[in-house]
Short mmCIF file of C-alpha atoms in Angstrom, two decimals:
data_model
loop_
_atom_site.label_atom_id
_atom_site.label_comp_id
_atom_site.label_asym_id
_atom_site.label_seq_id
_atom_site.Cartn_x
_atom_site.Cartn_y
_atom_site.Cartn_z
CA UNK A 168 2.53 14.83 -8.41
CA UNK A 169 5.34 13.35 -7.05
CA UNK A 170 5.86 9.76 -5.93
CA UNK A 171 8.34 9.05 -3.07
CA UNK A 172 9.79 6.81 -0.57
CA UNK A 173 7.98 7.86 3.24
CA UNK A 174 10.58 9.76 5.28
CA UNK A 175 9.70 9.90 9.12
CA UNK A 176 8.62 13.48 9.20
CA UNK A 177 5.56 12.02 6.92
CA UNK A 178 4.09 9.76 9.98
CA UNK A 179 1.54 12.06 11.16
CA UNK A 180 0.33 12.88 8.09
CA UNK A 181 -0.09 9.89 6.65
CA UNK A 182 -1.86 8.67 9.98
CA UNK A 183 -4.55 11.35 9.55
CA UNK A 184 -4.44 10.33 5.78
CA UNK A 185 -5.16 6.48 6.81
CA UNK A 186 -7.96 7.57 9.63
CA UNK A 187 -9.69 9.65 7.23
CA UNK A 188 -9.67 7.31 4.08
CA UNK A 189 -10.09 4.05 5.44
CA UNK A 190 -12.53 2.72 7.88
CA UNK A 191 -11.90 2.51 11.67
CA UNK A 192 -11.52 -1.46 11.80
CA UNK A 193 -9.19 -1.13 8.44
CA UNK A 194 -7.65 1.70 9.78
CA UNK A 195 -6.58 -0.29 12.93
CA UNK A 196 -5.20 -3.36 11.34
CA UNK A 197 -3.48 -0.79 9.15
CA UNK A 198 -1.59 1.09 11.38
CA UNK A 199 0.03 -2.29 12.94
CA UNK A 200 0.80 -3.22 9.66
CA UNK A 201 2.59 0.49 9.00
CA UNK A 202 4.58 0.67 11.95
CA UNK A 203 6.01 -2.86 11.31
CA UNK A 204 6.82 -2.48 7.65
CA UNK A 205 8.50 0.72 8.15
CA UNK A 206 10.61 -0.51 11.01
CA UNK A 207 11.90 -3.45 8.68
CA UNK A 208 12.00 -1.58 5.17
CA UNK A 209 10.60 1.83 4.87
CA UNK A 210 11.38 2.40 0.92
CA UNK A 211 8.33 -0.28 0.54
CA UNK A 212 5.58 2.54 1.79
CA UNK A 213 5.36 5.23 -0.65
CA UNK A 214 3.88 8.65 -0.59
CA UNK A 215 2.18 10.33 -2.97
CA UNK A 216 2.72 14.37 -2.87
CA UNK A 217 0.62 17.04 -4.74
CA UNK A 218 0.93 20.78 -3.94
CA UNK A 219 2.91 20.28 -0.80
CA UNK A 220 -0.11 17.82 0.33
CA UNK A 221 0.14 13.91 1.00
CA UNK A 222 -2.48 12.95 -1.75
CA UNK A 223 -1.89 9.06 -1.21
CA UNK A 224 0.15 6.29 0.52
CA UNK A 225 0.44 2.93 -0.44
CA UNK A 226 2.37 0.10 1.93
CA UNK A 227 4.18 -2.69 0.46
CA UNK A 228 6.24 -5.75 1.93
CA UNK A 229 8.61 -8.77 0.14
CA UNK A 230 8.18 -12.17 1.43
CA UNK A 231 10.48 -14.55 -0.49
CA UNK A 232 10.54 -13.28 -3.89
CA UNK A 233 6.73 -12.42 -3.85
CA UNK A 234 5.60 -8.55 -3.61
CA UNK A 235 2.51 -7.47 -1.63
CA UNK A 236 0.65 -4.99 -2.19
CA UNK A 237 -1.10 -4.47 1.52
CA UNK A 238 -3.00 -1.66 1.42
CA UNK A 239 -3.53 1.73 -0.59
CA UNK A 240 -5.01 4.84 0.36
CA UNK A 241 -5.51 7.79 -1.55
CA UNK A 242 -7.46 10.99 -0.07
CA UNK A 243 -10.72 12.07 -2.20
CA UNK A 244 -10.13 14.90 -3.54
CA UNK A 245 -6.99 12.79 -5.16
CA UNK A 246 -9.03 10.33 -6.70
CA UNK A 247 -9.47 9.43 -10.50
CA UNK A 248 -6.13 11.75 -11.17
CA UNK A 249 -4.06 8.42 -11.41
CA UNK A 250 -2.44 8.99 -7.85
CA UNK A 251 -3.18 4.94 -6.90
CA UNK A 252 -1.99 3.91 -10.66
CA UNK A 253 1.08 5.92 -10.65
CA UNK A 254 1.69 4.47 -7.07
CA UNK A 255 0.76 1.13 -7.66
CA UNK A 256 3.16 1.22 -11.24
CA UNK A 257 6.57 3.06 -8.20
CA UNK A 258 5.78 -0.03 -6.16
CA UNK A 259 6.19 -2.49 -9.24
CA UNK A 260 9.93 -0.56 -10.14
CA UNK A 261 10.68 -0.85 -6.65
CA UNK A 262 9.75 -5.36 -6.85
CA UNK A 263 11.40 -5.42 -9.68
CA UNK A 264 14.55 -3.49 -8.93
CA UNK A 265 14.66 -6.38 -5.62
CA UNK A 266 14.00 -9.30 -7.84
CA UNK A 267 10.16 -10.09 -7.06
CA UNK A 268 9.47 -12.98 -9.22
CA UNK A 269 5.55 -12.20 -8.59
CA UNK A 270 3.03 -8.94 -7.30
CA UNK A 271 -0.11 -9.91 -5.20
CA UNK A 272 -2.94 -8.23 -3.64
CA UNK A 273 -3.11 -9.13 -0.30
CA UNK A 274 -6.84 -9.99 -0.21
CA UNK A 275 -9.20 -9.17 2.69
CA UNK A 276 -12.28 -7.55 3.50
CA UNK A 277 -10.86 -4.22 2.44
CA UNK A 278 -9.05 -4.56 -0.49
CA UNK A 279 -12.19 -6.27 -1.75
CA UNK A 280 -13.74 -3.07 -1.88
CA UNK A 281 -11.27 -1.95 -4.85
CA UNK A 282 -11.12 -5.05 -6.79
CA UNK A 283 -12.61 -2.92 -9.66
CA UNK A 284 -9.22 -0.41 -9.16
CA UNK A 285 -7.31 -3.31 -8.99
CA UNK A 286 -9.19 -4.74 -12.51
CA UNK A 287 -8.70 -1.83 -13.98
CA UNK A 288 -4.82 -2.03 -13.79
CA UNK A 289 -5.22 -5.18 -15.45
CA UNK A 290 -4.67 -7.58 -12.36
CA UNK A 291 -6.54 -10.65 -12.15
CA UNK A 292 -8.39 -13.04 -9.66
CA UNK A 293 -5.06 -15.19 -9.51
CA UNK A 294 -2.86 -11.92 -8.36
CA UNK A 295 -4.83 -11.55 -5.24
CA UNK A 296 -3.80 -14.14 -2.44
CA UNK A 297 -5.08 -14.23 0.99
CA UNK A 298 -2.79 -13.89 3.63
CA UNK A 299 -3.09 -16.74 6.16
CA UNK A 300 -0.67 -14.56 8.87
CA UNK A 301 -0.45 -11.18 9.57
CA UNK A 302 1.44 -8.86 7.79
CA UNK A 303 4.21 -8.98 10.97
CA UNK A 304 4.98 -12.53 10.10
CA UNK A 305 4.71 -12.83 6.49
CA UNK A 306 7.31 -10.13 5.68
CA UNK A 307 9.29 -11.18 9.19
#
């Protein structure tokens, strides 16, 4: 498995990825969220690639010093091989290569649902912050 900054050729797959792993309100808010992170910093949404196949994507942002961890998808056939862990730990080498002083878990209805992945990588209650703006104006 290889883990990988997105290049542009990746969009429609990683669309299909996000409609088919997420649900169809998630997947909406999502997709905003994508399309303005990559057009301010694409090296923040990572791929993960197995056998020529997207297994995985996960999209970060920076907001002053603080890393966010907005949302992580990982097809299910992938799942429980480490392809979320090994992005989540790319994503943390990427904040601290640009100076994040701190990495949350932007908190919402759907990230809820994999508090116990997020436990299990040792984060805590504290690390998870809800975000009182949308995505497009926090990392703006």
């Amino acid at each position: 498995m290889q883990i990988r900054s997105f290049q542009l050729s990746d969009y429609r797959l990683v669309a299909e990825l996000l409609e088919e792993v997420l649900s169809e309100e998630c997947c909406e808010e999502t997709m905003g969220a994508f399309a303005r992170q990559l057009s301010w910093d694409s090296e923040l949404v990572l791929v993960a690639e197995s056998a020529g196949r997207i297994a995985g994507v996960l999209i970060g942002t920076i907001d002053h010093h603080k890393g966010y961890v907005y949302r992580i998808a990982v097809r299910s056939e992938f799942r429980r091989q480490g392809v979320g862990r090994n992005l989540v730990a790319c994503m943390k080498t990427r904040f601290q290569q640009r100076k994040v002083l701190k990495v949350l878990v932007a908190e919402d209805k759907h990230n809820e649902l994999l508090r116990p992945f997020y436990d299990s990588l040792g984060l805590k209650p504290v690390d998870f912050v809800q975000l009182t703006q949308p995505l497009s104006i926090v990392a703006g």
